[in-house]
PDB file of C-alpha atoms in Angstrom:
ATOM      1  CA  MET A   1     -29.655  34.164 178.708  1.00  0.00           C
ATOM      2  CA  SER A   2     -29.727  30.459 178.671  1.00  0.00           C
ATOM      3  CA  VAL A   3     -30.207  28.681 181.830  1.00  0.00           C
ATOM      4  CA  GLY A   4     -27.243  26.147 182.576  1.00  0.00           C
ATOM      5  CA  ASN A   5     -27.902  23.019 181.984  1.00  0.00           C
ATOM      6  CA  GLY A   6     -31.490  22.762 184.019  1.00  0.00           C
ATOM      7  CA  LYS A   7     -29.910  20.511 186.612  1.00  0.00           C
ATOM      8  CA  ALA A   8     -31.790  21.606 189.764  1.00  0.00           C
ATOM      9  CA  VAL A   9     -29.178  23.386 192.189  1.00  0.00           C
ATOM     10  CA  VAL A  10     -32.337  24.035 194.983  1.00  0.00           C
ATOM     11  CA  ARG A  11     -35.771  21.949 195.307  1.00  0.00           C
ATOM     12  CA  VAL A  12     -38.345  22.840 197.893  1.00  0.00           C
ATOM     13  CA  GLU A  13     -41.418  20.418 198.444  1.00  0.00           C
ATOM     14  CA  ASN A  14     -44.111  20.900 200.428  1.00  0.00           C
ATOM     15  CA  LEU A  15     -42.506  23.680 202.738  1.00  0.00           C
ATOM     16  CA  HIS A  16     -44.815  24.691 205.339  1.00  0.00           C
ATOM     17  CA  LYS A  17     -43.763  26.831 208.203  1.00  0.00           C
ATOM     18  CA  TYR A  18     -45.095  27.768 211.556  1.00  0.00           C
ATOM     19  CA  PHE A  19     -44.329  30.505 214.072  1.00  0.00           C
ATOM     20  CA  GLY A  20     -46.905  29.649 216.761  1.00  0.00           C
ATOM     21  CA  GLN A  21     -49.932  29.059 215.473  1.00  0.00           C
ATOM     22  CA  LEU A  22     -49.593  31.266 212.210  1.00  0.00           C
ATOM     23  CA  GLU A  23     -48.906  29.213 209.512  1.00  0.00           C
ATOM     24  CA  VAL A  24     -46.617  31.584 207.301  1.00  0.00           C
ATOM     25  CA  LEU A  25     -45.729  29.492 204.319  1.00  0.00           C
ATOM     26  CA  ARG A  26     -48.372  27.059 203.061  1.00  0.00           C
ATOM     27  CA  GLY A  27     -46.634  23.894 200.837  1.00  0.00           C
ATOM     28  CA  ILE A  28     -44.020  25.622 198.721  1.00  0.00           C
ATOM     29  CA  ASP A  29     -43.073  23.598 195.735  1.00  0.00           C
ATOM     30  CA  MET A  30     -40.252  25.247 193.892  1.00  0.00           C
ATOM     31  CA  GLU A  31     -37.098  24.354 191.555  1.00  0.00           C
ATOM     32  CA  VAL A  32     -34.304  26.212 191.058  1.00  0.00           C
ATOM     33  CA  ALA A  33     -31.837  25.235 187.428  1.00  0.00           C
ATOM     34  CA  GLU A  34     -28.627  25.472 187.640  1.00  0.00           C
ATOM     35  CA  GLY A  35     -27.915  29.487 186.207  1.00  0.00           C
ATOM     36  CA  GLU A  36     -31.142  30.909 186.754  1.00  0.00           C
ATOM     37  CA  VAL A  37     -32.095  33.798 188.802  1.00  0.00           C
ATOM     38  CA  VAL A  38     -35.509  33.651 190.097  1.00  0.00           C
ATOM     39  CA  VAL A  39     -37.131  36.715 191.432  1.00  0.00           C
ATOM     40  CA  ILE A  40     -39.456  36.293 194.650  1.00  0.00           C
ATOM     41  CA  PHE A  41     -41.637  39.526 195.153  1.00  0.00           C
ATOM     42  CA  GLY A  42     -45.127  40.101 197.017  1.00  0.00           C
ATOM     43  CA  ARG A  43     -46.190  42.331 200.021  1.00  0.00           C
ATOM     44  CA  SER A  44     -44.322  42.500 203.466  1.00  0.00           C
ATOM     45  CA  GLY A  45     -45.898  39.081 205.274  1.00  0.00           C
ATOM     46  CA  SER A  46     -46.333  36.922 202.509  1.00  0.00           C
ATOM     47  CA  GLY A  47     -43.422  34.450 203.361  1.00  0.00           C
ATOM     48  CA  LYS A  48     -40.657  36.105 200.724  1.00  0.00           C
ATOM     49  CA  SER A  49     -37.825  36.284 203.304  1.00  0.00           C
ATOM     50  CA  THR A  50     -38.990  33.177 205.482  1.00  0.00           C
ATOM     51  CA  LEU A  51     -38.637  31.236 202.191  1.00  0.00           C
ATOM     52  CA  LEU A  52     -34.823  31.963 202.180  1.00  0.00           C
ATOM     53  CA  ARG A  53     -34.473  31.527 205.774  1.00  0.00           C
ATOM     54  CA  CYS A  54     -35.964  27.903 205.595  1.00  0.00           C
ATOM     55  CA  VAL A  55     -33.456  27.132 202.134  1.00  0.00           C
ATOM     56  CA  ASN A  56     -30.340  27.615 204.523  1.00  0.00           C
ATOM     57  CA  PHE A  57     -32.120  26.787 207.749  1.00  0.00           C
ATOM     58  CA  LEU A  58     -31.417  29.685 209.187  1.00  0.00           C
ATOM     59  CA  GLU A  59     -34.925  28.997 209.880  1.00  0.00           C
ATOM     60  CA  ASP A  60     -36.326  25.634 210.292  1.00  0.00           C
ATOM     61  CA  PRO A  61     -38.759  24.367 208.359  1.00  0.00           C
ATOM     62  CA  THR A  62     -41.996  22.688 210.148  1.00  0.00           C
ATOM     63  CA  ASP A  63     -42.446  20.433 207.226  1.00  0.00           C
ATOM     64  CA  GLY A  64     -41.456  19.447 203.744  1.00  0.00           C
ATOM     65  CA  THR A  65     -37.885  18.903 202.388  1.00  0.00           C
ATOM     66  CA  ILE A  66     -35.212  21.201 200.966  1.00  0.00           C
ATOM     67  CA  GLU A  67     -32.194  20.295 198.722  1.00  0.00           C
ATOM     68  CA  VAL A  68     -29.395  22.584 198.312  1.00  0.00           C
ATOM     69  CA  GLY A  69     -26.570  21.798 196.059  1.00  0.00           C
ATOM     70  CA  GLY A  70     -27.617  17.653 196.259  1.00  0.00           C
ATOM     71  CA  ILE A  71     -27.721  18.038 200.246  1.00  0.00           C
ATOM     72  CA  ARG A  72     -31.457  16.824 200.911  1.00  0.00           C
ATOM     73  CA  LEU A  73     -33.077  17.628 204.441  1.00  0.00           C
ATOM     74  CA  GLY A  74     -36.382  17.362 205.717  1.00  0.00           C
ATOM     75  CA  GLY A  75     -38.097  20.045 208.025  1.00  0.00           C
ATOM     76  CA  GLY A  76     -38.753  19.536 211.684  1.00  0.00           C
ATOM     77  CA  HIS A  77     -36.452  18.965 214.737  1.00  0.00           C
ATOM     78  CA  ARG A  78     -32.626  19.438 214.153  1.00  0.00           C
ATOM     79  CA  THR A  79     -30.412  16.101 215.692  1.00  0.00           C
ATOM     80  CA  ARG A  80     -26.500  16.146 216.247  1.00  0.00           C
ATOM     81  CA  ALA A  81     -26.653  14.381 213.026  1.00  0.00           C
ATOM     82  CA  LYS A  82     -28.906  16.659 210.993  1.00  0.00           C
ATOM     83  CA  ARG A  83     -26.982  20.063 212.419  1.00  0.00           C
ATOM     84  CA  GLU A  84     -23.692  18.577 210.590  1.00  0.00           C
ATOM     85  CA  GLN A  85     -25.689  18.282 207.476  1.00  0.00           C
ATOM     86  CA  ILE A  86     -26.953  21.686 207.726  1.00  0.00           C
ATOM     87  CA  ARG A  87     -23.733  23.084 208.252  1.00  0.00           C
ATOM     88  CA  GLN A  88     -22.634  21.124 204.500  1.00  0.00           C
ATOM     89  CA  LEU A  89     -25.491  22.654 203.018  1.00  0.00           C
ATOM     90  CA  ARG A  90     -24.868  26.036 203.789  1.00  0.00           C
ATOM     91  CA  MET A  91     -21.781  25.716 202.081  1.00  0.00           C
ATOM     92  CA  HIS A  92     -23.645  25.533 199.033  1.00  0.00           C
ATOM     93  CA  ALA A  93     -25.470  28.554 199.326  1.00  0.00           C
ATOM     94  CA  GLY A  94     -24.434  31.912 200.332  1.00  0.00           C
ATOM     95  CA  MET A  95     -26.828  34.122 201.772  1.00  0.00           C
ATOM     96  CA  VAL A  96     -26.915  38.115 201.340  1.00  0.00           C
ATOM     97  CA  PHE A  97     -29.190  40.050 203.986  1.00  0.00           C
ATOM     98  CA  GLN A  98     -31.386  43.446 204.307  1.00  0.00           C
ATOM     99  CA  GLN A  99     -28.691  44.707 206.779  1.00  0.00           C
ATOM    100  CA  PHE A 100     -25.029  43.861 205.618  1.00  0.00           C
ATOM    101  CA  ASN A 101     -23.884  42.397 208.697  1.00  0.00           C
ATOM    102  CA  LEU A 102     -20.067  42.411 208.206  1.00  0.00           C
ATOM    103  CA  PHE A 103     -17.874  42.025 211.396  1.00  0.00           C
ATOM    104  CA  PRO A 104     -17.230  45.389 212.220  1.00  0.00           C
ATOM    105  CA  HIS A 105     -13.581  45.112 213.697  1.00  0.00           C
ATOM    106  CA  MET A 106     -12.579  43.359 210.343  1.00  0.00           C
ATOM    107  CA  THR A 107     -11.484  45.005 207.272  1.00  0.00           C
ATOM    108  CA  ALA A 108     -13.400  44.390 204.099  1.00  0.00           C
ATOM    109  CA  VAL A 109     -10.568  41.719 203.364  1.00  0.00           C
ATOM    110  CA  GLN A 110     -10.353  40.051 206.686  1.00  0.00           C
ATOM    111  CA  ASN A 111     -14.744  39.906 206.432  1.00  0.00           C
ATOM    112  CA  VAL A 112     -14.278  38.015 202.873  1.00  0.00           C
ATOM    113  CA  MET A 113     -11.303  35.774 204.041  1.00  0.00           C
ATOM    114  CA  GLU A 114     -12.973  34.781 206.777  1.00  0.00           C
ATOM    115  CA  GLY A 115     -15.815  32.153 205.626  1.00  0.00           C
ATOM    116  CA  PRO A 116     -12.957  30.021 203.764  1.00  0.00           C
ATOM    117  CA  VAL A 117     -10.337  30.394 206.915  1.00  0.00           C
ATOM    118  CA  THR A 118     -12.807  29.062 209.554  1.00  0.00           C
ATOM    119  CA  VAL A 119     -14.969  27.362 207.660  1.00  0.00           C
ATOM    120  CA  LYS A 120     -13.072  25.325 204.779  1.00  0.00           C
ATOM    121  CA  GLY A 121      -9.614  25.478 206.683  1.00  0.00           C
ATOM    122  CA  VAL A 122      -8.149  27.520 203.695  1.00  0.00           C
ATOM    123  CA  LYS A 123      -4.658  28.934 204.949  1.00  0.00           C
ATOM    124  CA  SER A 124      -4.823  32.803 205.685  1.00  0.00           C
ATOM    125  CA  GLU A 125      -2.029  33.456 202.831  1.00  0.00           C
ATOM    126  CA  ALA A 126      -3.919  31.812 200.033  1.00  0.00           C
ATOM    127  CA  ALA A 127      -7.276  32.856 201.574  1.00  0.00           C
ATOM    128  CA  ARG A 128      -6.297  36.811 201.145  1.00  0.00           C
ATOM    129  CA  PRO A 129      -5.491  36.582 197.379  1.00  0.00           C
ATOM    130  CA  GLN A 130      -8.471  34.611 196.502  1.00  0.00           C
ATOM    131  CA  ALA A 131     -10.718  37.610 198.482  1.00  0.00           C
ATOM    132  CA  MET A 132      -8.956  40.571 196.595  1.00  0.00           C
ATOM    133  CA  GLU A 133     -10.262  38.751 193.379  1.00  0.00           C
ATOM    134  CA  PHE A 134     -13.507  38.767 194.859  1.00  0.00           C
ATOM    135  CA  LEU A 135     -13.453  42.368 196.178  1.00  0.00           C
ATOM    136  CA  ARG A 136     -11.914  43.180 193.123  1.00  0.00           C
ATOM    137  CA  MET A 137     -14.710  41.440 190.976  1.00  0.00           C
ATOM    138  CA  VAL A 138     -17.261  43.966 193.288  1.00  0.00           C
ATOM    139  CA  GLY A 139     -15.622  46.905 192.409  1.00  0.00           C
ATOM    140  CA  LEU A 140     -13.332  47.213 195.705  1.00  0.00           C
ATOM    141  CA  ASP A 141     -10.336  45.736 195.820  1.00  0.00           C
ATOM    142  CA  ASP A 142      -8.742  49.360 196.639  1.00  0.00           C
ATOM    143  CA  LYS A 143     -10.839  49.468 200.201  1.00  0.00           C
ATOM    144  CA  ALA A 144      -9.599  45.960 201.259  1.00  0.00           C
ATOM    145  CA  ASP A 145      -7.899  47.222 204.549  1.00  0.00           C
ATOM    146  CA  GLU A 146     -10.573  49.813 205.143  1.00  0.00           C
ATOM    147  CA  TYR A 147     -13.154  49.120 208.139  1.00  0.00           C
ATOM    148  CA  PRO A 148     -16.872  48.874 207.368  1.00  0.00           C
ATOM    149  CA  ILE A 149     -17.789  52.153 209.558  1.00  0.00           C
ATOM    150  CA  ARG A 150     -15.697  53.630 206.489  1.00  0.00           C
ATOM    151  CA  LEU A 151     -17.340  52.466 203.859  1.00  0.00           C
ATOM    152  CA  SER A 152     -21.475  53.779 202.655  1.00  0.00           C
ATOM    153  CA  GLY A 153     -23.801  51.224 203.004  1.00  0.00           C
ATOM    154  CA  GLY A 154     -23.285  50.275 198.925  1.00  0.00           C
ATOM    155  CA  GLN A 155     -19.940  49.201 199.357  1.00  0.00           C
ATOM    156  CA  GLN A 156     -21.063  47.103 203.020  1.00  0.00           C
ATOM    157  CA  GLN A 157     -23.154  45.248 201.052  1.00  0.00           C
ATOM    158  CA  ARG A 158     -20.812  44.440 197.984  1.00  0.00           C
ATOM    159  CA  VAL A 159     -18.110  43.702 200.523  1.00  0.00           C
ATOM    160  CA  ALA A 160     -20.919  41.502 202.254  1.00  0.00           C
ATOM    161  CA  ILE A 161     -21.420  39.773 198.296  1.00  0.00           C
ATOM    162  CA  ALA A 162     -17.774  39.095 197.926  1.00  0.00           C
ATOM    163  CA  ARG A 163     -18.306  37.618 201.333  1.00  0.00           C
ATOM    164  CA  ALA A 164     -20.524  34.602 200.213  1.00  0.00           C
ATOM    165  CA  LEU A 165     -19.567  34.700 197.064  1.00  0.00           C
ATOM    166  CA  ALA A 166     -15.781  33.405 198.806  1.00  0.00           C
ATOM    167  CA  MET A 167     -17.124  30.202 199.877  1.00  0.00           C
ATOM    168  CA  GLU A 168     -18.013  29.468 196.072  1.00  0.00           C
ATOM    169  CA  PRO A 169     -22.104  28.097 196.799  1.00  0.00           C
ATOM    170  CA  ASP A 170     -23.966  26.516 194.186  1.00  0.00           C
ATOM    171  CA  VAL A 171     -26.851  29.254 194.646  1.00  0.00           C
ATOM    172  CA  MET A 172     -26.515  32.960 196.216  1.00  0.00           C
ATOM    173  CA  LEU A 173     -29.803  33.876 197.908  1.00  0.00           C
ATOM    174  CA  PHE A 174     -30.466  37.452 198.200  1.00  0.00           C
ATOM    175  CA  ASP A 175     -33.074  38.966 201.159  1.00  0.00           C
ATOM    176  CA  GLU A 176     -34.037  42.221 200.094  1.00  0.00           C
ATOM    177  CA  PRO A 177     -30.191  43.442 199.359  1.00  0.00           C
ATOM    178  CA  THR A 178     -31.009  46.891 198.504  1.00  0.00           C
ATOM    179  CA  SER A 179     -33.599  47.515 201.126  1.00  0.00           C
ATOM    180  CA  ALA A 180     -31.453  49.566 203.318  1.00  0.00           C
ATOM    181  CA  LEU A 181     -29.826  51.603 201.118  1.00  0.00           C
ATOM    182  CA  ASP A 182     -30.328  55.023 200.091  1.00  0.00           C
ATOM    183  CA  PRO A 183     -31.805  55.050 196.765  1.00  0.00           C
ATOM    184  CA  GLU A 184     -28.419  56.392 195.156  1.00  0.00           C
ATOM    185  CA  LEU A 185     -26.635  53.419 196.364  1.00  0.00           C
ATOM    186  CA  ILE A 186     -29.063  50.828 195.201  1.00  0.00           C
ATOM    187  CA  GLY A 187     -27.540  51.197 191.546  1.00  0.00           C
ATOM    188  CA  GLU A 188     -24.195  49.979 192.682  1.00  0.00           C
ATOM    189  CA  VAL A 189     -25.280  46.841 194.200  1.00  0.00           C
ATOM    190  CA  LEU A 190     -27.877  46.080 191.579  1.00  0.00           C
ATOM    191  CA  ASN A 191     -25.127  46.635 188.881  1.00  0.00           C
ATOM    192  CA  VAL A 192     -22.622  43.867 190.675  1.00  0.00           C
ATOM    193  CA  MET A 193     -25.523  41.099 191.211  1.00  0.00           C
ATOM    194  CA  LYS A 194     -26.235  41.869 187.130  1.00  0.00           C
ATOM    195  CA  SER A 195     -22.440  40.980 186.238  1.00  0.00           C
ATOM    196  CA  LEU A 196     -23.019  38.104 188.474  1.00  0.00           C
ATOM    197  CA  ALA A 197     -26.442  36.824 186.650  1.00  0.00           C
ATOM    198  CA  THR A 198     -24.837  37.752 183.214  1.00  0.00           C
ATOM    199  CA  GLN A 199     -20.833  37.024 183.492  1.00  0.00           C
ATOM    200  CA  MET A 200     -20.705  34.401 185.975  1.00  0.00           C
ATOM    201  CA  HIS A 201     -24.166  32.908 185.194  1.00  0.00           C
ATOM    202  CA  MET A 202     -24.370  32.247 188.729  1.00  0.00           C
ATOM    203  CA  THR A 203     -27.800  31.230 190.585  1.00  0.00           C
ATOM    204  CA  MET A 204     -29.730  32.761 192.659  1.00  0.00           C
ATOM    205  CA  ILE A 205     -33.481  33.760 194.133  1.00  0.00           C
ATOM    206  CA  VAL A 206     -33.598  36.993 194.969  1.00  0.00           C
ATOM    207  CA  VAL A 207     -36.164  38.435 197.183  1.00  0.00           C
ATOM    208  CA  THR A 208     -36.750  42.335 196.079  1.00  0.00           C
ATOM    209  CA  HIS A 209     -38.748  44.893 194.996  1.00  0.00           C
ATOM    210  CA  GLU A 210     -36.568  46.156 192.602  1.00  0.00           C
ATOM    211  CA  MET A 211     -38.982  45.366 189.526  1.00  0.00           C
ATOM    212  CA  GLY A 212     -36.367  46.789 186.622  1.00  0.00           C
ATOM    213  CA  PHE A 213     -34.044  45.012 188.118  1.00  0.00           C
ATOM    214  CA  ALA A 214     -36.047  42.029 188.037  1.00  0.00           C
ATOM    215  CA  ARG A 215     -37.550  42.762 184.343  1.00  0.00           C
ATOM    216  CA  GLU A 216     -33.750  42.789 183.341  1.00  0.00           C
ATOM    217  CA  VAL A 217     -32.295  40.147 184.469  1.00  0.00           C
ATOM    218  CA  ALA A 218     -35.074  37.168 186.208  1.00  0.00           C
ATOM    219  CA  ASN A 219     -35.548  34.282 184.036  1.00  0.00           C
ATOM    220  CA  ARG A 220     -38.332  33.727 186.708  1.00  0.00           C
ATOM    221  CA  MET A 221     -40.705  35.623 188.563  1.00  0.00           C
ATOM    222  CA  LEU A 222     -42.713  34.405 191.336  1.00  0.00           C
ATOM    223  CA  PHE A 223     -45.603  36.174 192.894  1.00  0.00           C
ATOM    224  CA  PHE A 224     -45.565  35.611 196.624  1.00  0.00           C
ATOM    225  CA  ASN A 225     -49.443  36.008 198.044  1.00  0.00           C
ATOM    226  CA  ASP A 226     -50.275  34.955 201.965  1.00  0.00           C
ATOM    227  CA  GLY A 227     -47.860  31.906 201.870  1.00  0.00           C
ATOM    228  CA  VAL A 228     -48.401  30.249 198.643  1.00  0.00           C
ATOM    229  CA  ILE A 229     -46.478  31.096 195.169  1.00  0.00           C
ATOM    230  CA  LEU A 230     -50.110  32.461 193.592  1.00  0.00           C
ATOM    231  CA  GLU A 231     -48.125  33.347 190.255  1.00  0.00           C
ATOM    232  CA  GLN A 232     -44.876  32.430 188.280  1.00  0.00           C
ATOM    233  CA  GLY A 233     -43.613  33.348 185.109  1.00  0.00           C
ATOM    234  CA  THR A 234     -41.217  34.915 182.869  1.00  0.00           C
ATOM    235  CA  PRO A 235     -40.822  39.016 183.508  1.00  0.00           C
ATOM    236  CA  ARG A 236     -42.865  39.646 180.419  1.00  0.00           C
ATOM    237  CA  ASP A 237     -45.815  36.743 181.358  1.00  0.00           C
ATOM    238  CA  ILE A 238     -45.837  38.735 185.060  1.00  0.00           C
ATOM    239  CA  PHE A 239     -45.741  42.473 183.758  1.00  0.00           C
ATOM    240  CA  GLU A 240     -47.473  41.947 180.538  1.00  0.00           C
ATOM    241  CA  HIS A 241     -50.022  39.085 180.814  1.00  0.00           C
ATOM    242  CA  THR A 242     -50.901  38.962 184.522  1.00  0.00           C
ATOM    243  CA  GLN A 243     -53.245  36.140 185.510  1.00  0.00           C
ATOM    244  CA  TYR A 244     -54.527  37.613 188.938  1.00  0.00           C
ATOM    245  CA  PRO A 245     -55.569  40.525 190.058  1.00  0.00           C
ATOM    246  CA  GLU A 246     -53.599  40.351 193.267  1.00  0.00           C
ATOM    247  CA  THR A 247     -50.503  41.060 191.077  1.00  0.00           C
ATOM    248  CA  ARG A 248     -52.063  43.510 189.200  1.00  0.00           C
ATOM    249  CA  LYS A 249     -52.106  45.409 192.290  1.00  0.00           C
ATOM    250  CA  PHE A 250     -48.937  44.889 193.688  1.00  0.00           C
ATOM    251  CA  LEU A 251     -47.045  45.863 190.491  1.00  0.00           C
ATOM    252  CA  ASP A 252     -49.191  48.687 189.947  1.00  0.00           C
ATOM    253  CA  ALA A 253     -47.883  49.945 193.088  1.00  0.00           C
ATOM    254  CA  VAL A 254     -44.432  49.115 193.017  1.00  0.00           C
ATOM    255  CA  LEU A 255     -44.091  50.253 189.389  1.00  0.00           C
TER     256      LEU A 255
END
């Protein structure tokens, strides 16, 4: 799969994140090009999810800079002006969580419409057909008027993907999107993600243990270890020419 035009959609420079005395991210530098799929993997507690949460400022970086869709912000405290910049930055970054985080009192289509209506000011009559199109893309247009409680976990996660896509972001961030699913439901979510990558050429950063998906879809893989990127390369580099014993040990445990 070709990697866009090489323009960086996400740029992270010297990112540090502390929780109290604990340094969880220790000087992360990375770029993600337009159309690129980057898979981040590693043990629990290695900083993978914290990185994603810093990219869209769900967590405030302690130090360093983050740029998404041309909006560049530094770490440190929030000011009123910075809060507005964070709001702008988030419009460029769609996020899909481990837990689906759908609004339980809204139908599937209402969940997908919510962002465009409340954040972008799109009129409901225009937002609904757009939302239906995104539900169709994830194979759930026939479930548009169902409430989340009536949907399986896999269906809920696919609605969550449609909801993130409805904001037409420059990059999609996936934080272990299949980890809360029963094994038989994982494939339906991964298939939607594959089609986003291969048919829509969506820029994606995916934190996952699904190594089959990584091997098939990723342009690049980053192995996080103790708050740093210990190793990175193409799937072939990572699976066949591992440089570090820590990476090999992890892969042997999950493959």
